[in-house]
Every structure is written in C-alpha cells, then in structure tokens.
Tab-separated table of C-alpha atoms in Angstrom:
chain	number	residue	atom	x	y	z
S	652	MET	CA	90.829	132.843	131.088
S	653	SER	CA	93.059	133.311	134.102
S	654	ALA	CA	96.821	132.649	133.905
S	655	LEU	CA	96.381	129.858	136.474
S	656	LYS	CA	93.824	128.022	134.295
S	657	LYS	CA	96.009	128.408	131.206
S	658	THR	CA	98.953	126.901	133.072
S	659	ALA	CA	96.844	123.961	134.255
S	660	LEU	CA	95.640	123.204	130.717
S	661	THR	CA	99.189	123.342	129.367
S	662	VAL	CA	100.421	120.875	131.987
S	663	THR	CA	97.511	118.492	131.310
S	664	ALA	CA	98.115	118.499	127.548
S	665	ALA	CA	101.821	117.901	128.018
S	666	ALA	CA	101.095	114.954	130.285
S	667	LEU	CA	98.954	113.341	127.601
S	668	LEU	CA	101.561	113.580	124.847
S	669	PRO	CA	103.529	110.432	125.752
S	670	VAL	CA	100.312	108.433	125.642
S	671	LEU	CA	99.238	109.768	122.266
S	672	THR	CA	102.631	109.586	120.547
S	673	VAL	CA	103.789	106.445	118.755
S	674	ALA	CA	107.507	106.091	118.074
S	675	PRO	CA	108.204	105.578	114.354
S	676	ALA	CA	110.054	102.504	113.136
S	677	SER	CA	113.685	103.082	112.325
S	678	ALA	CA	116.718	101.132	111.257
S	679	ASP	CA	119.841	100.072	113.108
S	680	THR	CA	121.173	102.864	115.298
S	681	GLU	CA	123.417	103.265	118.279
S	682	HIS	CA	120.986	105.618	120.014
S	683	ARG	CA	118.715	104.314	122.749
S	684	PRO	CA	115.018	105.237	122.653
S	685	ALA	CA	113.546	107.594	125.191
S	686	GLU	CA	112.868	106.276	128.690
S	687	LYS	CA	109.511	104.550	128.930
S	688	LYS	CA	107.645	102.131	131.144
S	689	GLN	CA	108.998	98.622	130.742
S	690	PRO	CA	106.582	95.882	129.642
S	691	ILE	CA	105.975	92.778	131.706
S	692	PRO	CA	106.727	89.318	130.220
S	693	PRO	CA	103.772	86.997	129.655
S	694	ALA	CA	102.851	84.804	132.592
S	695	ALA	CA	103.151	81.741	130.368
S	696	MET	CA	105.237	81.329	127.236
S	697	SER	CA	106.197	78.546	124.845
S	698	SER	CA	107.559	75.392	126.428
S	699	VAL	CA	109.653	74.349	123.417
S	700	GLY	CA	112.884	73.026	124.882
S	701	GLY	CA	111.389	72.329	128.287
S	702	ALA	CA	108.644	73.537	130.621
S	703	GLN	CA	111.032	75.598	132.726
S	704	LEU	CA	111.913	77.775	129.713
S	705	GLY	CA	108.266	78.808	129.435
S	706	LYS	CA	108.263	80.427	132.867
S	707	PRO	CA	108.861	84.160	133.314
S	708	GLY	CA	111.942	85.345	135.130
S	709	THR	CA	115.387	83.834	135.555
S	710	GLN	CA	115.785	80.081	135.317
S	711	VAL	CA	118.954	78.466	136.661
S	712	SER	CA	119.802	75.422	138.763
S	713	LEU	CA	123.163	75.867	140.461
S	714	GLY	CA	125.109	72.824	141.569
S	715	PRO	CA	128.018	72.559	144.005
S	716	GLY	CA	130.765	75.036	143.191
S	717	ALA	CA	128.716	76.843	140.517
S	718	PRO	CA	129.178	80.618	140.362
S	719	VAL	CA	126.132	82.825	140.858
S	720	LEU	CA	124.788	84.677	137.857
S	721	PRO	CA	126.088	88.190	137.243
S	722	LYS	CA	124.016	90.790	139.087
S	723	ASP	CA	124.293	93.496	136.436
S	724	LEU	CA	121.955	91.989	133.828
S	725	SER	CA	119.117	94.090	132.465
S	726	GLY	CA	118.162	92.338	129.225
S	727	ARG	CA	114.439	91.727	128.890
S	728	SER	CA	115.328	88.283	127.626
S	729	TRP	CA	118.557	86.263	127.507
S	730	ILE	CA	119.869	82.725	127.278
S	731	VAL	CA	123.159	80.860	127.698
S	732	ALA	CA	123.450	77.450	126.037
S	733	ASP	CA	126.036	74.809	125.245
S	734	ALA	CA	126.354	74.921	121.468
S	735	GLU	CA	127.297	71.243	121.205
S	736	SER	CA	125.044	69.392	123.638
S	737	GLY	CA	122.210	71.890	123.329
S	738	ASP	CA	121.881	72.214	127.110
S	739	VAL	CA	120.454	75.538	128.252
S	740	LEU	CA	122.589	76.524	131.247
S	741	ALA	CA	120.474	79.514	132.279
S	742	SER	CA	117.815	81.779	130.830
S	743	HIS	CA	115.626	84.781	131.525
S	744	ASN	CA	112.255	85.027	129.766
S	745	ALA	CA	113.716	82.804	127.054
S	746	HIS	CA	110.517	82.589	124.986
S	747	TRP	CA	109.388	86.216	125.306
S	748	ARG	CA	108.435	87.264	121.779
S	749	LEU	CA	110.243	90.544	121.141
S	750	PRO	CA	111.348	92.545	118.073
S	751	PRO	CA	114.655	91.034	116.908
S	752	ALA	CA	116.179	93.921	114.904
S	753	SER	CA	119.048	92.803	112.645
S	754	THR	CA	119.666	89.561	114.513
S	755	LEU	CA	116.875	88.335	112.217
S	756	LYS	CA	119.445	88.526	109.429
S	757	MET	CA	120.821	85.245	110.842
S	758	LEU	CA	117.597	83.569	109.721
S	759	PHE	CA	117.791	85.349	106.366
S	760	ALA	CA	121.329	84.046	105.843
S	761	ASP	CA	120.612	80.536	107.101
S	762	THR	CA	117.687	80.357	104.670
S	763	VAL	CA	119.070	82.022	101.541
S	764	LEU	CA	122.841	81.582	101.697
S	765	PRO	CA	122.849	77.938	100.459
S	766	ARG	CA	120.741	78.878	97.423
S	767	LEU	CA	123.059	81.400	95.753
S	768	PRO	CA	126.575	80.555	94.474
S	769	GLN	CA	129.230	82.837	96.001
S	770	ASP	CA	130.779	83.661	92.635
S	771	GLU	CA	127.529	84.649	90.921
S	772	ILE	CA	127.688	88.238	89.610
S	773	HIS	CA	124.594	90.432	89.745
S	774	GLU	CA	123.809	93.906	88.413
S	775	VAL	CA	121.689	95.861	90.873
S	776	THR	CA	118.491	97.550	89.668
S	777	ASN	CA	116.656	100.576	91.040
S	778	ALA	CA	113.674	98.411	91.933
S	779	GLU	CA	115.763	96.178	94.194
S	780	LEU	CA	116.699	99.122	96.407
S	781	ALA	CA	113.361	100.937	96.254
S	782	ASP	CA	111.860	99.334	99.349
S	783	VAL	CA	114.857	99.625	101.682
S	784	GLY	CA	113.507	101.202	104.867
S	785	GLU	CA	114.164	104.849	105.651
S	786	GLY	CA	117.215	105.310	107.863
S	787	SER	CA	118.373	101.722	107.270
S	788	SER	CA	121.905	100.582	107.928
S	789	LEU	CA	123.595	100.354	104.517
S	790	VAL	CA	126.803	98.937	103.125
S	791	GLY	CA	126.733	101.169	100.041
S	792	VAL	CA	125.249	99.038	97.267
S	793	LYS	CA	124.529	101.174	94.193
S	794	GLU	CA	122.102	100.612	91.330
S	795	LYS	CA	123.549	99.739	87.910
S	796	GLN	CA	126.690	98.376	89.609
S	797	THR	CA	127.704	94.722	89.682
S	798	TYR	CA	128.521	92.734	92.814
S	799	SER	CA	129.303	89.127	93.536
S	800	VAL	CA	127.097	87.203	95.940
S	801	HIS	CA	130.182	86.965	98.152
S	802	ASP	CA	130.431	90.785	98.247
S	803	LEU	CA	126.772	91.116	99.158
S	804	TRP	CA	126.976	88.623	102.029
S	805	LEU	CA	129.942	90.515	103.448
S	806	GLY	CA	127.734	93.598	103.351
S	807	VAL	CA	125.001	91.740	105.243
S	808	PHE	CA	127.198	90.290	107.969
S	809	LEU	CA	129.722	93.088	108.495
S	810	ARG	CA	127.681	96.240	107.963
S	811	SER	CA	124.192	94.793	108.507
S	812	GLY	CA	123.384	96.320	105.117
S	813	ASN	CA	119.672	96.296	104.391
S	814	ASP	CA	120.536	97.289	100.825
S	815	ALA	CA	122.518	94.060	100.389
S	816	VAL	CA	119.671	92.072	101.977
S	817	HIS	CA	117.133	93.434	99.483
S	818	VAL	CA	119.346	92.638	96.506
S	819	LEU	CA	119.932	89.070	97.713
S	820	ALA	CA	116.217	88.697	98.455
S	821	SER	CA	115.470	89.777	94.885
S	822	MET	CA	117.906	87.167	93.612
S	823	ASN	CA	116.010	84.618	95.713
S	824	GLY	CA	112.741	85.446	93.957
S	825	GLY	CA	111.703	88.628	95.722
S	826	VAL	CA	111.099	89.948	99.226
S	827	ALA	CA	107.672	88.315	99.613
S	828	LYS	CA	108.993	84.877	98.623
S	829	THR	CA	112.046	85.300	100.849
S	830	VAL	CA	109.892	86.192	103.847
S	831	MET	CA	107.828	83.066	103.212
S	832	ASP	CA	110.985	80.956	102.846
S	833	MET	CA	112.366	82.357	106.099
S	834	GLN	CA	109.140	81.610	107.953
S	835	GLN	CA	109.108	78.050	106.673
S	836	HIS	CA	112.730	77.585	107.724
S	837	ALA	CA	112.016	79.015	111.186
S	838	ASP	CA	109.174	76.535	111.558
S	839	GLU	CA	111.465	73.696	110.467
S	840	LEU	CA	114.006	74.716	113.105
S	841	GLN	CA	111.189	74.816	115.695
S	842	ALA	CA	111.835	78.522	116.164
S	843	LEU	CA	108.118	78.892	116.766
S	844	ASP	CA	108.267	82.267	118.528
S	845	THR	CA	109.466	83.838	115.292
S	846	HIS	CA	107.180	85.701	112.915
S	847	VAL	CA	108.883	87.168	109.851
S	848	VAL	CA	107.615	90.333	108.159
S	849	SER	CA	110.796	91.793	106.650
S	850	PRO	CA	113.946	89.898	105.628
S	851	ASP	CA	116.322	92.453	107.150
S	852	GLY	CA	114.890	92.855	110.659
S	853	TYR	CA	113.697	96.414	110.014
S	854	ASP	CA	110.969	97.299	112.510
S	855	ALA	CA	107.621	96.023	111.256
S	856	ASN	CA	104.289	95.375	112.949
S	857	GLY	CA	104.121	91.804	114.214
S	858	GLN	CA	107.758	90.955	113.535
S	859	VAL	CA	109.055	89.092	116.591
S	860	SER	CA	111.446	86.405	117.706
S	861	SER	CA	112.873	85.330	121.075
S	862	ALA	CA	116.224	84.734	122.718
S	863	TYR	CA	115.526	81.008	122.454
S	864	ASP	CA	114.706	81.159	118.741
S	865	LEU	CA	117.646	83.394	117.832
S	866	THR	CA	119.940	80.924	119.576
S	867	LEU	CA	118.407	78.016	117.644
S	868	ILE	CA	118.848	79.940	114.399
S	869	ALA	CA	122.473	80.812	115.173
S	870	ARG	CA	123.188	77.183	116.024
S	871	SER	CA	121.801	76.114	112.651
S	872	GLY	CA	123.715	78.801	110.784
S	873	MET	CA	127.009	77.925	112.424
S	874	GLN	CA	126.816	74.494	110.847
S	875	LYS	CA	127.387	76.102	107.439
S	876	LYS	CA	130.971	76.894	106.448
S	877	ASP	CA	130.092	80.071	104.537
S	878	PHE	CA	127.955	81.344	107.394
S	879	ARG	CA	130.777	80.746	109.899
S	880	GLU	CA	133.322	82.536	107.742
S	881	TYR	CA	131.140	85.572	107.053
S	882	CYS	CA	130.083	86.098	110.654
S	883	SER	CA	133.671	85.774	111.935
S	884	THR	CA	135.132	88.253	109.419
S	885	ALA	CA	136.264	91.432	111.168
S	886	ARG	CA	137.162	93.560	108.134
S	887	ALA	CA	136.884	93.270	104.373
S	888	LYS	CA	137.088	95.290	101.153
S	889	PHE	CA	133.813	96.214	99.452
S	890	PRO	CA	133.508	97.354	95.811
S	891	GLY	CA	132.957	101.044	95.162
S	892	VAL	CA	131.456	102.670	92.083
S	893	GLU	CA	132.953	101.479	88.812
S	894	ALA	CA	134.052	104.232	86.428
S	895	ALA	CA	134.763	103.678	82.744
S	896	GLY	CA	138.436	103.264	81.957
S	897	LYS	CA	139.491	102.999	85.600
S	898	ALA	CA	140.153	100.135	87.938
S	899	ARG	CA	137.263	99.725	90.340
S	900	GLU	CA	138.016	101.169	93.730
S	901	THR	CA	137.187	99.456	97.021
S	902	PHE	CA	136.603	100.675	100.544
S	903	GLU	CA	137.019	98.924	103.865
S	904	ILE	CA	134.046	97.765	105.891
S	905	GLN	CA	134.271	96.641	109.503
S	906	ASN	CA	132.031	94.252	111.375
S	907	THR	CA	129.631	96.071	113.698
S	908	ASN	CA	129.842	93.218	116.237
S	909	ARG	CA	131.818	94.985	118.991
S	910	LEU	CA	132.816	91.731	120.703
S	911	LEU	CA	134.457	90.646	117.459
S	912	THR	CA	136.305	93.811	116.461
S	913	GLY	CA	136.553	95.842	119.634
S	914	ASP	CA	135.220	99.402	119.442
S	915	SER	CA	133.425	102.096	121.438
S	916	GLY	CA	135.104	101.071	124.674
S	917	ILE	CA	134.543	97.332	124.137
S	918	SER	CA	137.501	94.951	123.883
S	919	PRO	CA	137.324	91.924	121.576
S	920	TYR	CA	136.049	88.915	123.505
S	921	LYS	CA	138.565	86.085	123.659
S	922	GLY	CA	137.355	83.155	121.567
S	923	ILE	CA	134.460	85.011	119.907
S	924	ALA	CA	133.480	83.796	116.430
S	925	GLY	CA	130.341	85.788	115.563
S	926	VAL	CA	127.430	85.871	115.120
S	927	LYS	CA	125.111	88.964	114.763
S	928	ASN	CA	124.072	92.178	116.437
S	929	GLY	CA	121.137	94.508	115.867
S	930	ASN	CA	119.640	97.738	117.140
S	931	THR	CA	116.443	99.595	116.266
S	932	SER	CA	114.352	102.160	118.103
S	933	HIS	CA	111.593	99.578	118.629
S	934	ALA	CA	113.700	96.506	119.428
S	935	GLY	CA	116.489	98.189	121.347
S	936	ALA	CA	119.843	96.413	121.177
S	937	THR	CA	119.959	92.696	120.419
S	938	PHE	CA	122.900	90.319	120.111
S	939	THR	CA	123.645	86.647	119.591
S	940	GLY	CA	127.220	85.434	119.972
S	941	VAL	CA	129.186	82.206	119.912
S	942	ALA	CA	132.517	81.742	121.673
S	943	GLU	CA	134.960	78.955	122.545
S	944	ARG	CA	137.155	78.527	125.587
S	945	ASP	CA	139.187	75.442	126.521
S	946	GLY	CA	137.208	73.290	124.105
S	947	LYS	CA	133.811	74.420	125.401
S	948	VAL	CA	131.514	76.278	122.996
S	949	LEU	CA	128.703	78.527	124.206
S	950	LEU	CA	125.923	80.453	122.529
S	951	VAL	CA	124.459	83.538	124.177
S	952	THR	CA	121.601	85.840	123.187
S	953	VAL	CA	120.680	89.113	124.898
S	954	MET	CA	117.636	91.179	123.912
S	955	ASN	CA	116.953	94.800	124.829
S	956	PRO	CA	118.984	95.599	127.961
S	957	ASP	CA	117.772	98.773	129.634
S	958	SER	CA	120.430	99.522	132.246
S	959	GLY	CA	121.567	102.668	130.475
S	960	GLU	CA	125.116	101.322	130.494
S	961	SER	CA	127.051	102.188	127.338
S	962	GLN	CA	127.153	99.229	124.913
S	963	ALA	CA	125.169	97.210	127.470
S	964	VAL	CA	124.175	94.427	125.081
S	965	TYR	CA	127.828	93.477	124.506
S	966	LYS	CA	128.866	93.859	128.124
S	967	GLU	CA	125.983	91.733	129.361
S	968	ALA	CA	126.658	89.113	126.692
S	969	GLY	CA	130.308	89.013	127.772
S	970	ARG	CA	129.328	88.586	131.424
S	971	LEU	CA	126.983	85.751	130.548
S	972	LEU	CA	129.667	84.035	128.480
S	973	ASP	CA	132.157	84.371	131.343
S	974	TRP	CA	129.590	82.895	133.710
S	975	GLY	CA	128.729	80.080	131.316
S	976	PHE	CA	132.336	78.996	130.904
S	977	ALA	CA	132.847	79.061	134.685
S	978	ALA	CA	129.545	77.248	135.338
S	979	ALA	CA	129.890	74.523	132.703
S	980	GLY	CA	129.510	71.128	134.353
S	981	LYS	CA	128.354	72.717	137.617
S	982	VAL	CA	124.753	73.531	136.758
S	983	LYS	CA	121.753	71.382	135.957
S	984	PRO	CA	120.320	72.301	132.519
S	985	VAL	CA	117.013	74.135	132.638
S	986	GLY	CA	116.104	73.072	129.105
S	987	GLU	CA	117.575	72.253	125.732
S	988	LEU	CA	117.923	73.589	122.222
S	989	VAL	CA	115.669	71.294	120.238
S	990	PRO	CA	116.630	69.748	116.887
S	991	PRO	CA	114.839	70.634	113.642
S	992	LYS	CA	111.504	68.978	112.965
S	993	SER	CA	113.050	66.835	110.244
S	994	ALA	CA	115.407	65.374	112.845
S	995	THR	CA	112.642	64.111	115.141
S	996	PRO	CA	111.649	60.444	115.108
S	997	SER	CA	108.673	59.328	113.049
S	998	SER	CA	106.037	56.845	114.161
S	999	ASP	CA	107.413	53.975	112.065
S	1000	GLY	CA	109.759	52.299	114.461
S	1001	GLY	CA	111.917	55.294	115.306
S	1002	LYS	CA	113.301	55.919	111.835
S	1003	PRO	CA	114.191	59.514	111.096
S	1004	ALA	CA	111.430	61.677	109.660
S	1005	GLY	CA	111.517	64.274	106.930
S	1006	ASN	CA	114.857	64.472	105.163
S	1007	GLY	CA	116.254	61.320	106.777
S	1008	ALA	CA	118.088	63.132	109.547
S	1009	PRO	CA	117.904	61.243	112.826
S	1010	ALA	CA	116.574	62.361	116.151
S	1011	LYS	CA	118.628	64.109	118.807
S	1012	THR	CA	120.072	62.664	121.943
S	1013	HIS	CA	122.552	64.423	124.172
S	1014	ALA	CA	125.889	63.448	122.714
S	1015	GLY	CA	128.872	63.073	124.980
S	1016	LYS	CA	131.045	66.119	125.528
S	1017	SER	CA	133.790	66.354	122.984
S	1018	GLY	CA	137.309	66.201	124.247
S	1019	ALA	CA	138.805	68.135	121.370
S	1020	GLY	CA	140.751	71.248	122.288
S	1021	GLY	CA	142.074	73.775	119.841
S	1022	ALA	CA	141.729	77.059	121.726
S	1023	GLY	CA	143.452	79.680	119.620
S	1024	THR	CA	143.721	77.415	116.599
S	1025	ALA	CA	140.164	76.302	116.034
S	1026	ILE	CA	136.710	77.231	117.186
S	1027	ALA	CA	134.378	74.496	118.241
S	1028	VAL	CA	130.913	75.089	116.884
S	1029	THR	CA	127.689	73.256	116.936
S	1030	GLY	CA	127.747	69.977	115.423
S	1031	GLY	CA	126.350	67.875	112.803
S	1032	ALA	CA	124.735	68.716	109.506
S	1033	LEU	CA	121.931	66.332	110.448
S	1034	LEU	CA	123.999	63.351	109.407
S	1035	ALA	CA	122.277	59.977	109.557
S	1036	LEU	CA	125.137	58.210	111.319
S	1037	ALA	CA	122.982	55.982	113.453
S	1038	ALA	CA	119.262	55.559	113.978
S	1039	GLY	CA	117.960	57.812	116.717
S	1040	VAL	CA	121.012	60.091	116.923
S	1041	PHE	CA	121.145	63.760	115.969
S	1042	LEU	CA	124.870	64.479	115.971
S	1043	VAL	CA	125.715	67.706	117.768
S	1044	ASN	CA	129.370	67.390	118.736
S	1045	ARG	CA	131.173	67.556	115.425
S	1046	ARG	CA	133.743	70.341	115.429
S	1047	TRP	CA	134.664	72.623	112.555
S	1048	PRO	CA	137.611	75.016	112.519
S	1049	LEU	CA	137.172	78.722	111.936
S	1050	ARG	CA	139.884	80.656	110.216
S	1051	ARG	CA	141.900	83.016	112.354
S	1052	ARG	CA	141.098	86.704	112.140
C-alpha cells in the first residue's frame, strides 16, 4: 500500500474516533470536558409555571428603566426568580431537562433531612460505602467509625460528599428507597422535569432536572432551618479516624460553593446564603444560589455554561443576581415558581388539598429589611393561615458566617 493511501486511512480513522467514543461518567470535578458540539434545546418544553417558560431561548419582559440582561451568559439553561413572591424575572431554556450533578443533593436533603435526628449517632459499615461512584467527591467518611447525622450533613453540604450521602441514604432505608422518596418529593413539589436515579447526583443514564426544578427544590429546602444553616456554613470541623486511647482528631472542611467562601479567583458574593453547586463530566458545572440585598431575596440557577471562562458558573450566577436586584420591580414576570401539589385548591369549594396547606396567591412584597443582620428567604411552611393563601413572604434569619 502506498504511503499516501496509508495516510488517508489514518486520517479517516482519527476522524471517526469522536463519534465512536462515549465519555465515561465521573464525579464532581473542576475540569471541563473536551470541546464538543453543543446540543439544541427542545422546541417545546414543560409549561409548569407559565407558557412562556416552556419556550426555548431567553424569556424576559423589560419595563421602563429596567437594565438589559448581561451579555456574557453562556449557560445552557438559567433562571432568576424572586424567592418570596415566586415571580420568575427572566429565564433561558428554563425547563430544559439536563444532568444536574450535585445540585441534586438539594432534593436529597429536602427529602431526607427532616427524617433523621441531628444528634443520632451511626457506625458506618463497609456495605454503605461500597456503591459510592468511582472518582466521587468525598468528605472522608470511614467504615467502622461513628458519626452524628449532623456531621454527615455537613459533609454533604460543604464537601458534596457522596460517601456521606450513601450513609444517610442507608439510614433512610437504603439507596433504592431514598431514590423513590426523592422522586415522590420532586413530584409533590411539581418539579416534573426531574428524574432521580442516584441520590448524590453522580452521572447516571436518565438522571435529569432543570433550572426551573432546581430553583423550586432550593426554595422548598430554604424553608427548613437545618437546611438553611447547613447550606450557609462556610467552614466546619469534621471527625477524623478514632484511635484507641486518644482523643478523636478533627479536620477542617470548607464549602465548595465559591460564591459563599471565595476561592479560585472568585470573591464571596454579598448577601449570599447558599445553596449548592455541582460539576461532573456529563453535566458540566451547575449552581443554584440564594442571596439577599436591601430586603429583596433572589434565587438563581445556572446549568452548564460553556464560555470557557474560569469558574463561569459562579460568575454568570453573580451577574444574573446583580441584574435581578437592579431589575426588581422594573420587569414583568415571565412565569412563576408554582407551589407544591398539596398547596393547590381542591374541587370542594376551594379548601386546601392534600396536607391542608392552602393554595398560592402572590403575596405582597415584604417591607422587612435586615441586610447584614438577616437573610430573607422564601416563605411559609405551607401554613394554613387563610383559605386560598399559600404564604410565601415569611422571613427567617440566617446566622452570620
């Protein structure tokens, strides 16, 4: 065979490799996957929260004096919403079903956290850590060591520890039961884009969520005191290995949410109070955050930015938060964050359905301040204060960091 023919065959085979190669699933990592052709969002998506949210592309309705959206946004999907009223101020492919990475841990926590007492002590077994995915982010949980539930949740929120997730899932009755519980809770929240396969967000076939759903889930989680405190903790001590006859040592863990702690060229975002970040080779970088400024509370979710900018998911989230605070009151909402199913009216004269929680209306904007001393977060634990009202403007303080 001539040298020219050999060269041609080599080039042809090399050209086929990207088509034939499938990237393996991996756990949270700071490394971006190789450059590849970007997918196109579906032409029609879910209309939960409003018909406009089901349209592809950017959705925003600027009023007089409203700032334009930042130009440097590359997330495949993002959303900015008022955490109290539920108004969606702007969105981009809000219902695109994408891999969520460790932001799915928000759903895990919102589902399981209320079921396990913080002071419960548990001895970890080999079996509980056996199915932790290869290359997973870990906090350092060891078999045959004891940990409190409080310790394990710190490992979940601060270090995104899949080892801590699997131990807590075991305490909840096992991974399979926990996945089922999470799916049921997502359905209750009307996070209908979400399909749960693993409790920790590790890449798995068919595991998806959306910017809209992750924002709904964060809004639900922020109504729980324990959830708020864990996701706003910047640093904590975690138990090390216990040796006979010696006091148990601890080591410091730091929250991987860069907007909370500041790291890798990112400054802490003023008023940030959580909630969760994630990054896998399949999902790219994902982030949901909540922040308060001058009494206004916003939720933002960004999924898989591809600009190539260092720490793009945090920078784009920060830009969207800045825009949202400047645009508040100057834009027409393009949709809303819906209440849970149990808070929707029934057919018997408008009485609340399900657990007795009433249906949502847009509550008036709260006039409470507290910047620097308290964080305003989404309201109401589905309190039946009046028929037909789903309270969303109750304010809870978050401890200072």
